[in-house]
Tab-separated table of C-alpha atoms in Angstrom:
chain	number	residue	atom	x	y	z
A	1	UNK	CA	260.476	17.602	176.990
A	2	UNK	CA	259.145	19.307	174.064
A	3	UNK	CA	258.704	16.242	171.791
A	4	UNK	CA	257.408	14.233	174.723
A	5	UNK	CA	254.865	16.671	175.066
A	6	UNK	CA	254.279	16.572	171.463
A	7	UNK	CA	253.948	12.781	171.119
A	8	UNK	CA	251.217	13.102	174.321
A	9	UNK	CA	249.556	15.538	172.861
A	10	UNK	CA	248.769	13.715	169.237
A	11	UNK	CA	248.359	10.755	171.207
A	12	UNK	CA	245.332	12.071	173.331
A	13	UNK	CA	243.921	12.879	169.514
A	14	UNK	CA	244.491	9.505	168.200
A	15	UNK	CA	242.649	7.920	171.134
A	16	UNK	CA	239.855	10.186	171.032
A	17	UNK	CA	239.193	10.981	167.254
A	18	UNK	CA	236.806	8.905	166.499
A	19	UNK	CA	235.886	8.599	162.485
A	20	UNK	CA	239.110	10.055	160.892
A	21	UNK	CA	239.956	12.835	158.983
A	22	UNK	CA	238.523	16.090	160.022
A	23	UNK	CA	237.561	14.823	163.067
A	24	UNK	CA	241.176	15.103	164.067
A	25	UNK	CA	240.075	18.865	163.717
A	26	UNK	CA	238.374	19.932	167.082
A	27	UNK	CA	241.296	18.198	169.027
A	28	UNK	CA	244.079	19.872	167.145
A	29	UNK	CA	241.874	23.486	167.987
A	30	UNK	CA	241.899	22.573	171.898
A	31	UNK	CA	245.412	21.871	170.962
A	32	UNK	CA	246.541	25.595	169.569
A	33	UNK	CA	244.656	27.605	172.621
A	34	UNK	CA	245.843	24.834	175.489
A	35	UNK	CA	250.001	24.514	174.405
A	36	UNK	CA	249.815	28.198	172.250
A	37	UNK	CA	251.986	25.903	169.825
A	38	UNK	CA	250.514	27.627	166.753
A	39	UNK	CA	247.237	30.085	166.260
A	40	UNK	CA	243.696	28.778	164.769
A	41	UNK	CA	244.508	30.791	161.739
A	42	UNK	CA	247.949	28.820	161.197
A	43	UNK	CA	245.743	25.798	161.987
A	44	UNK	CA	243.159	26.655	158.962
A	45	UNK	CA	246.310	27.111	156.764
A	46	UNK	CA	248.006	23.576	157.528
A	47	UNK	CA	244.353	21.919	156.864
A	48	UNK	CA	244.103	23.652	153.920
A	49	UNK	CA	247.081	21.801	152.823
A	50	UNK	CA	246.626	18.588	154.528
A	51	UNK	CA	243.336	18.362	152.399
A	52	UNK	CA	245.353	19.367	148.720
A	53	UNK	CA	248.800	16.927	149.186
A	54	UNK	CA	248.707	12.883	148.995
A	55	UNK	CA	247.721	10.729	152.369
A	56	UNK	CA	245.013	10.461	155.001
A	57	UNK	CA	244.420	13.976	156.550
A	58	UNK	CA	244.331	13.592	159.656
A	59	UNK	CA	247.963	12.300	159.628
A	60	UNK	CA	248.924	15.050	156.885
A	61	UNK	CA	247.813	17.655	159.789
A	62	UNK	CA	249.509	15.871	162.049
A	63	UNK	CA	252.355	16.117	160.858
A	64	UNK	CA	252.242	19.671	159.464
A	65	UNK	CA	251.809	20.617	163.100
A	66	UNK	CA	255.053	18.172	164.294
A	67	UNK	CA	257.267	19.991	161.750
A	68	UNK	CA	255.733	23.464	162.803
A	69	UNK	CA	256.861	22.886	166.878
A	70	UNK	CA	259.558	20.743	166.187
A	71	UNK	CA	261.008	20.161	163.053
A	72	UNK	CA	261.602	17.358	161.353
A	73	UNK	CA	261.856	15.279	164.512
A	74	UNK	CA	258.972	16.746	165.975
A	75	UNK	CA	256.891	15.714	162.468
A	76	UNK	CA	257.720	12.257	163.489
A	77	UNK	CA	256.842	11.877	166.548
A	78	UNK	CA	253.942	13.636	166.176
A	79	UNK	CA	252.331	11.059	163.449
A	80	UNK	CA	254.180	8.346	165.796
A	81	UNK	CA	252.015	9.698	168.398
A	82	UNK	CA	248.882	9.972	166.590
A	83	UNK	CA	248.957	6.213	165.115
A	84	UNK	CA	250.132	4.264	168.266
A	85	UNK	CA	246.334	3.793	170.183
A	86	UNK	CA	244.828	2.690	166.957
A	87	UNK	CA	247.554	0.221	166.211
A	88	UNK	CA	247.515	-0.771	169.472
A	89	UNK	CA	243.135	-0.916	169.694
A	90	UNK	CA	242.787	-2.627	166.087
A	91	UNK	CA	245.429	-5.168	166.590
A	92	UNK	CA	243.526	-5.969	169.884
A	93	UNK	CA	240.358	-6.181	167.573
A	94	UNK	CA	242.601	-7.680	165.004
A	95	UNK	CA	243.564	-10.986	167.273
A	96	UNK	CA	240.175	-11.239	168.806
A	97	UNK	CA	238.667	-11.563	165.558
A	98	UNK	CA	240.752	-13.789	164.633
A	99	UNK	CA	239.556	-15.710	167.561
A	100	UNK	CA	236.104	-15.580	167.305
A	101	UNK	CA	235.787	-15.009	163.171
A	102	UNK	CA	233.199	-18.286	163.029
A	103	UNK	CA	231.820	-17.434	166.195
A	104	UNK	CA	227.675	-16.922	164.874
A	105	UNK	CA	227.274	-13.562	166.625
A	106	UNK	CA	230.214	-12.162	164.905
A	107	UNK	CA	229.263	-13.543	160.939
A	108	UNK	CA	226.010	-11.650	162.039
A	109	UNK	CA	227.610	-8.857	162.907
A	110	UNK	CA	229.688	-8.226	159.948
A	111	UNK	CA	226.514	-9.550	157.512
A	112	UNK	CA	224.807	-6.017	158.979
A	113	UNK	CA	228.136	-4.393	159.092
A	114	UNK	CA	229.375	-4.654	155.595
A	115	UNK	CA	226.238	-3.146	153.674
A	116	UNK	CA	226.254	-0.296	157.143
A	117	UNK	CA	229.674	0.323	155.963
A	118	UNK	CA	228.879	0.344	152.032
A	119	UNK	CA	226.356	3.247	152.988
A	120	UNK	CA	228.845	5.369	155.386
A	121	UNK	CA	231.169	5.058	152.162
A	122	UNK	CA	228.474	6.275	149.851
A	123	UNK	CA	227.534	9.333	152.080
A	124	UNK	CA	230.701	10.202	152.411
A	125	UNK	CA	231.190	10.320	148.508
A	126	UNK	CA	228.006	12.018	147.834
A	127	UNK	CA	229.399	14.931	150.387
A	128	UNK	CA	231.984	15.022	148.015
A	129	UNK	CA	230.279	14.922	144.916
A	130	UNK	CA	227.948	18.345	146.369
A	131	UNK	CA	231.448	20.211	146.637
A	132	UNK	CA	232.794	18.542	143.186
A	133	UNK	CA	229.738	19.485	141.115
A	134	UNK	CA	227.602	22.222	142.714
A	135	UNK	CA	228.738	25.810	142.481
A	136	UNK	CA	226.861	28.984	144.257
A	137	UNK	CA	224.952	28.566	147.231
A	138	UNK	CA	221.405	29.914	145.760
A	139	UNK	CA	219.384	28.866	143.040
A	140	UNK	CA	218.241	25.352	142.235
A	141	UNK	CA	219.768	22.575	142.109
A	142	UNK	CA	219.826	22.409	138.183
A	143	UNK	CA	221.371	25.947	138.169
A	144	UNK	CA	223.852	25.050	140.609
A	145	UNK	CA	225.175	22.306	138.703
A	146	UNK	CA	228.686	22.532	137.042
A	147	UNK	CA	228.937	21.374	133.478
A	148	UNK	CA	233.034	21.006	133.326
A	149	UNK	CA	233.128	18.958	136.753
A	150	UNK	CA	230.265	16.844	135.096
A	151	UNK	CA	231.893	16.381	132.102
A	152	UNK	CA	235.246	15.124	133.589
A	153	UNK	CA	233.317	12.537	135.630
A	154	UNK	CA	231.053	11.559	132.806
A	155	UNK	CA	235.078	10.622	131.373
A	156	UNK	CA	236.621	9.093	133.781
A	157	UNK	CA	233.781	6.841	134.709
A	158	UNK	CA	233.190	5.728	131.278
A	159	UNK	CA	236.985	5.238	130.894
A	160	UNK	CA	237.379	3.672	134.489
A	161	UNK	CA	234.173	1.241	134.899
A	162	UNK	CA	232.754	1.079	130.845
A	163	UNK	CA	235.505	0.459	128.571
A	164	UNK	CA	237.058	-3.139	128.851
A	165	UNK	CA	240.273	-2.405	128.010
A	166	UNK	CA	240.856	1.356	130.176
A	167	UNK	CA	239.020	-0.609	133.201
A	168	UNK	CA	242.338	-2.147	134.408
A	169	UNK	CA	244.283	0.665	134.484
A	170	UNK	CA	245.684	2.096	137.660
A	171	UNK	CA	243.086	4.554	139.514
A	172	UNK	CA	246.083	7.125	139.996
A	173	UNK	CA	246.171	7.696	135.906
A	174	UNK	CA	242.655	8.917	136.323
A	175	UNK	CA	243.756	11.035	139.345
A	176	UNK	CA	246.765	12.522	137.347
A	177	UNK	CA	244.535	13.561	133.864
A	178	UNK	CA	241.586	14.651	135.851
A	179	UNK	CA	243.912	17.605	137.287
A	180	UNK	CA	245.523	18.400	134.155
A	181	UNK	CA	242.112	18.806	132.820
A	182	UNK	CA	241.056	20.729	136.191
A	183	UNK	CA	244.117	23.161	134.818
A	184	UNK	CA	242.929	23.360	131.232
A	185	UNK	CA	239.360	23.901	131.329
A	186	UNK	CA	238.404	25.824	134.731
B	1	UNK	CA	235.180	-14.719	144.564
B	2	UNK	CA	235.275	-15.060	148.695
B	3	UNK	CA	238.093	-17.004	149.925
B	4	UNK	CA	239.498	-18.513	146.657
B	5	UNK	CA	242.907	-16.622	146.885
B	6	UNK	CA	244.106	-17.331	150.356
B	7	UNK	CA	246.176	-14.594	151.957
B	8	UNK	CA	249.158	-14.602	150.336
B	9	UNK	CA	252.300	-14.400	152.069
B	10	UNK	CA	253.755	-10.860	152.153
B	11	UNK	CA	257.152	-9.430	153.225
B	12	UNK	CA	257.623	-6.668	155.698
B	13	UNK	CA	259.345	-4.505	153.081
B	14	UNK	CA	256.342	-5.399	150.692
B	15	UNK	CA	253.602	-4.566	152.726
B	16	UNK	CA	255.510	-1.084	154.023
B	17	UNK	CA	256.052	0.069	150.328
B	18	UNK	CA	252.990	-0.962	149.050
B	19	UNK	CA	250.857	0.961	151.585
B	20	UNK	CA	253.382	3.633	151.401
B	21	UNK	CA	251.852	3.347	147.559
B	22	UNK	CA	248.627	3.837	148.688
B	23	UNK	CA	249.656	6.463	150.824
B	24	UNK	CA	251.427	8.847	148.407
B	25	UNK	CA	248.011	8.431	145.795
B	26	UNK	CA	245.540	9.494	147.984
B	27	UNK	CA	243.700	12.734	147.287
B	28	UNK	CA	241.642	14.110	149.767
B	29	UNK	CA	241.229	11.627	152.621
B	30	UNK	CA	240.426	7.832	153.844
B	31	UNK	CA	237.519	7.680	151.301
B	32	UNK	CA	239.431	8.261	148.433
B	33	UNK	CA	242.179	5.850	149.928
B	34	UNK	CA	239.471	2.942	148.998
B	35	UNK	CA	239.765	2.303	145.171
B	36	UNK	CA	243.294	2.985	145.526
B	37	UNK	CA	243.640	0.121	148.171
B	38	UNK	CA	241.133	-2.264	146.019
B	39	UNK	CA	243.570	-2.106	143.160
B	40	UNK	CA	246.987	-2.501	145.334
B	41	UNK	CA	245.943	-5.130	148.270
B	42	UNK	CA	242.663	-6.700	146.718
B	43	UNK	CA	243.317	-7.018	143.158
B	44	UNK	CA	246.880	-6.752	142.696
B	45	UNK	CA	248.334	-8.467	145.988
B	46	UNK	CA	245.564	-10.730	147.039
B	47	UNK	CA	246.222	-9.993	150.544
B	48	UNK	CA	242.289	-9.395	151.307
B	49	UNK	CA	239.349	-9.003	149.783
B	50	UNK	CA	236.393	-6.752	148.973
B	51	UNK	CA	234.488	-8.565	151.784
B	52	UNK	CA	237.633	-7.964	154.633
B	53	UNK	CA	237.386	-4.507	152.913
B	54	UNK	CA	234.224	-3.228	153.759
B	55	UNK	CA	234.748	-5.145	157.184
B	56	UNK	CA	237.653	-3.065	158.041
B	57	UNK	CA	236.076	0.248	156.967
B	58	UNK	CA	233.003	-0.766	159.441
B	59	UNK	CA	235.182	-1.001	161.971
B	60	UNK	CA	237.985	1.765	161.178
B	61	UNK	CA	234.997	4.459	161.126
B	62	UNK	CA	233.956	3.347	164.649
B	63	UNK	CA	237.422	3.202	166.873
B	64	UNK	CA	239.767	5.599	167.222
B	65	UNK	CA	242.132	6.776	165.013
B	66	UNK	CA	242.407	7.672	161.299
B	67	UNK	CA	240.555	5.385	159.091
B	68	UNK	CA	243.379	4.956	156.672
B	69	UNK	CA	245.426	3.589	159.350
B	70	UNK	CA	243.366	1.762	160.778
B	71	UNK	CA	242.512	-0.132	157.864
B	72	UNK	CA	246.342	-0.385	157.122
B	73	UNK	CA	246.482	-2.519	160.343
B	74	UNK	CA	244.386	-4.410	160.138
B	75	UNK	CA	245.673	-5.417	156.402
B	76	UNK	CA	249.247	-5.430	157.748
B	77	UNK	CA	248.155	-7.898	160.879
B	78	UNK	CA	246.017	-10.200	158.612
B	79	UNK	CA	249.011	-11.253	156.480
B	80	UNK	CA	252.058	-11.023	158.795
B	81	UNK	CA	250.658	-10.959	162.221
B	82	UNK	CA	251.890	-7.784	164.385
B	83	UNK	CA	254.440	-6.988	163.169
B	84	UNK	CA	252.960	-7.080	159.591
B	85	UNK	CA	250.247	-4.699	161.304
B	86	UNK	CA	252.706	-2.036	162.542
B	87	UNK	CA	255.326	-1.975	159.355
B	88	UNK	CA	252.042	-1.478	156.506
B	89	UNK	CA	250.665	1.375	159.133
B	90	UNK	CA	254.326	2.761	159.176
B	91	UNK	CA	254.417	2.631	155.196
B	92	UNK	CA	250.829	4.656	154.857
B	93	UNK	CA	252.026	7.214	156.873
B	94	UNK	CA	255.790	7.591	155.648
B	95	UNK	CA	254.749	9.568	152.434
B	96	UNK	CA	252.901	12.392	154.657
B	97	UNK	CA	255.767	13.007	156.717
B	98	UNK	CA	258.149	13.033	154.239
B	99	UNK	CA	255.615	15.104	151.631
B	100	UNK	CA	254.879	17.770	154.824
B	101	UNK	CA	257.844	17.845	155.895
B	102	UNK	CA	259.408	19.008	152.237
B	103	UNK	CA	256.851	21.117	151.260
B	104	UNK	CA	256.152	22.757	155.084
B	105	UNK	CA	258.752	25.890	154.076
B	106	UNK	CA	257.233	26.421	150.454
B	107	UNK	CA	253.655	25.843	151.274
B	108	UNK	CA	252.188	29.155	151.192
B	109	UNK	CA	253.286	29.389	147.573
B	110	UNK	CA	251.106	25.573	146.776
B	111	UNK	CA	248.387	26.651	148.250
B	112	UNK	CA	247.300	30.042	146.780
B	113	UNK	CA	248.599	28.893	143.623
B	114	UNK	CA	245.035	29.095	141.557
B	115	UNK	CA	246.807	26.345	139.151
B	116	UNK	CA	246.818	23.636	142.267
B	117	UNK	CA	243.203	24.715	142.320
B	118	UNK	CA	241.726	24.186	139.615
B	119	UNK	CA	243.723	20.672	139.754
B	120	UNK	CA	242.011	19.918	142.654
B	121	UNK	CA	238.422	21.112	141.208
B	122	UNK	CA	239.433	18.358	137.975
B	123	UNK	CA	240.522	15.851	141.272
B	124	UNK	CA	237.459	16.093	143.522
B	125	UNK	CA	235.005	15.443	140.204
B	126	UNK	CA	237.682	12.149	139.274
B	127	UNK	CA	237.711	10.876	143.388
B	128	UNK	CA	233.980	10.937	143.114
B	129	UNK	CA	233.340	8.270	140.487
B	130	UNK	CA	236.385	6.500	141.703
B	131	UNK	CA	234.509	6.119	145.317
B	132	UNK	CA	231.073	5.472	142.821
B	133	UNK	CA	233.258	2.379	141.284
B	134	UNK	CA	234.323	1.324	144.857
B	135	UNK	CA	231.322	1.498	146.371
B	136	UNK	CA	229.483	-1.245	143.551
B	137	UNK	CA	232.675	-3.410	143.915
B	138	UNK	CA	231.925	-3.394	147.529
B	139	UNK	CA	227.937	-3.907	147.191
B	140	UNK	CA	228.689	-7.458	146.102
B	141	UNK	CA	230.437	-8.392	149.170
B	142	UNK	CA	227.926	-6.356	151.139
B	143	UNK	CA	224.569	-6.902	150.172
B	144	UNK	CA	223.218	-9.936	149.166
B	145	UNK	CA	219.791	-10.276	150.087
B	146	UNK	CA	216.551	-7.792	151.419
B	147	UNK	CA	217.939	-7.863	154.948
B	148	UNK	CA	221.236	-6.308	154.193
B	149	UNK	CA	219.504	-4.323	151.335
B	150	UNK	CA	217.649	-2.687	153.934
B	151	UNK	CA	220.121	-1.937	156.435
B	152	UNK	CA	222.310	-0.480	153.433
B	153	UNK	CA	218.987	1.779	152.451
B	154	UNK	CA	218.245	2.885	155.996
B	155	UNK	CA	221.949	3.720	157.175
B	156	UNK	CA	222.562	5.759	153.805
B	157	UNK	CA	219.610	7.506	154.665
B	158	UNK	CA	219.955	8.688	158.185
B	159	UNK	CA	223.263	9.393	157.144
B	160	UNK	CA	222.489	11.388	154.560
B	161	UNK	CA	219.629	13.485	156.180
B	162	UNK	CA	220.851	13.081	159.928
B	163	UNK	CA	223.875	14.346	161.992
B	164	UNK	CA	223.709	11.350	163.770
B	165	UNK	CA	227.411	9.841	164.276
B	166	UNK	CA	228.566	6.978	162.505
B	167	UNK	CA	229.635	5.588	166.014
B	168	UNK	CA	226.048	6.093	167.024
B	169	UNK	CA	225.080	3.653	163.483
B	170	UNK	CA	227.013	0.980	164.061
B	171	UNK	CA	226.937	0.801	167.697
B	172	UNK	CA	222.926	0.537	166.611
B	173	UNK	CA	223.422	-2.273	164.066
B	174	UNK	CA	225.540	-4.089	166.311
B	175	UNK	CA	222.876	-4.217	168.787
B	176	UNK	CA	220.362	-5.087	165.743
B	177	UNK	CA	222.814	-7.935	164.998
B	178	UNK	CA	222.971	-9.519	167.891
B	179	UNK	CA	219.298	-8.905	168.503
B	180	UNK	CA	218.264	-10.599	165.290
B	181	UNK	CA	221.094	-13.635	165.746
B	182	UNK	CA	219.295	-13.839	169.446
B	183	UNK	CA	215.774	-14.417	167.680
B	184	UNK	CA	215.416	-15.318	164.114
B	185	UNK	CA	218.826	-16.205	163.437
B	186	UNK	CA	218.672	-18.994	165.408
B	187	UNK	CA	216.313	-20.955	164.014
B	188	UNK	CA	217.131	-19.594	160.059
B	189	UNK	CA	220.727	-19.467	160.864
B	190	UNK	CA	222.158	-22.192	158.887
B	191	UNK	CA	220.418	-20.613	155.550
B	192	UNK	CA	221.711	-17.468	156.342
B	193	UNK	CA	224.936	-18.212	156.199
């Protein structure tokens, strides 16, 4: 009963969370006051570490609340239950596409779509980029700024986009030395 | 570029342990799962490209679900059909569960550990110019003349100075499209293509 509860539950998220990630978060705090599962504290916690281990979020929190009610079976079925109306809505989408890919309205559609989507990228990494290389919250922007973050990016994109020969390595070696040098220098 | 590969033919096993692969390297999030999935499925695999990217992030930031898996669906159904769909979805998630699930008893220790910190402060700097690189790989596919410049300009902005919803954008610019396909598109159409 338990892990059909829990599967219901995470499903209801996955239908509604619209926009990924964190905006599993609101649904998984209606979740700890409605079932009493886990408190909003232990919910900051497992967020905390969904954001700092590998994979999407909202499926690392997900999970971390699975294994919390029910163990490892109850981690499953949890991220089972989270992923099945998406599968099931973008394969719909998927085969309707597929359907109508030459159809005019749709190649307008995705001609506007593509650069809309470009942009929601690029917010979403300059949101990033105010954590990665702002400090403080007062004082200008200048002040605010932090030379060691800086200086790692200034490496890895010269490394990553600049240099020929480092260009084709794999994105995860810049991952790995960027938090070695996280460890040396801050 | 667009087109010349065509989707190559992937295995079930393949496309679970390659997005599995994408899965266990991403830092922080569906963003940071992009250049990650540019190097695996565009550049290494073939099995889309930068073009079905950025059409798959428009629409996995406007249904439900996380975008990661979303986009792993999609990817998954373009090459093998559905079940192709459900077995890459299954490999981007199987690293989480397993990862959670071994670290769930320990994690107290990981995440007051000032070391994983300051990782993650050298992490968050390297994800940003790895989204940067994504981004102009994408801006090829994406815009290509002062019609999509513009909707690229004025989405970035109201997203960057608005709360407005990204369901709210694209909801808007799929009314613009349809709008302008209505109208001018009709009689340019052919160039526009």
């Amino acid at each position: 009963m338990l892990y059909l509860r829990l599967f219901w539950e995470f499903f209801k998220t996955g239908l509604f969370a619209v926009g990924g990630g964190l905006a599993t978060l609101p649904f998984l705090s209606a979740m700890a006051d409605q079932t009493g599962w886990f408190t909003q504290r232990e919910l900051a916690d497992m967020i905390a570490v969904s954001e700092s281990t590998p994979g999407p979020i909202g499926v690392n929190s997900a999970t971390y609340v699975g294994f919390t009610v029910g163990g490892l079976p109850g981690a499953v079925i949890a991220t089972l239950g989270l992923i099945t109306p998406s599968v099931i809505i973008i394969l719909t989408i998927a085969i309707l596409l597929r359907s109508f890919q030459n159809n005019r309205f749709v190649v307008t559609v995705f001609r506007f779509l593509r650069p809309a989507s470009v942009a929601l990228i690029a917010s979403a990494g300059i949101s990033v980029a105010k954590i990665a290389f702002l400090s403080g919250d007062s004082g200008s922007l200048l002040a605010r700024l932090e030379p060691r973050a800086l200086a790692i990016a200034a490496a890895v994109y010269v490394l990553s986009a600049c240099i020929p020969k480092t260009k084709k390595l794999h994105p995860i070696l810049w991952i790995a030395l960027s938090a070695i040098a996280g460890i040396l220098i801050f | 570029m667009n087109r010349k590969d065509p989707p190559a033919t992937a295995g079930l096993w393949e496309l679970f342990l390659s997005f599995a692969k994408v899965g266990v390297m991403t830092f922080g999030g569906g963003y940071a799962m992009l250049p990650i999935l540019q190097r695996e499925i565009v550049e290494t695999k073939h099995w889309a490209t930068d073009e079905d990217l950025a059409n798959y992030f428009a629409i996995g930031q406007c249904t439900p679900g996380v975008i990661a898996v979303n986009t792993a669906t999609f990817i998954g159904h373009k090459t093998r059909g559905i079940p192709g769909g459900i077995m890459a979805t299954l490999g981007v998630v199987f690293p989480s569960v397993v990862i959670i699930s071994l670290l769930a008893g320990v994690i107290r220790v990981f995440e007051d550990n000032p070391m994983v910190a300051k990782a993650f402060t050298g992490i968050r700097a390297c994800v940003c110019v790895l989204i940067l690189n994504a981004v102009c790989k994408l801006w090829k596919s994406a815009v290509k003349d002062r019609l999509t410049l513009g909707a690229f300009l004025l989405v970035l902005a109201v997203a960057l100075f608005t709360d407005v919803s990204p369901v709210v954008l694209v909801a808007a610019i799929l009314i613009f499209a349809v709008v302008y396909e209505l109208t001018v598109g009709r009689r340019g159409g052919k160039e526009a293509r």
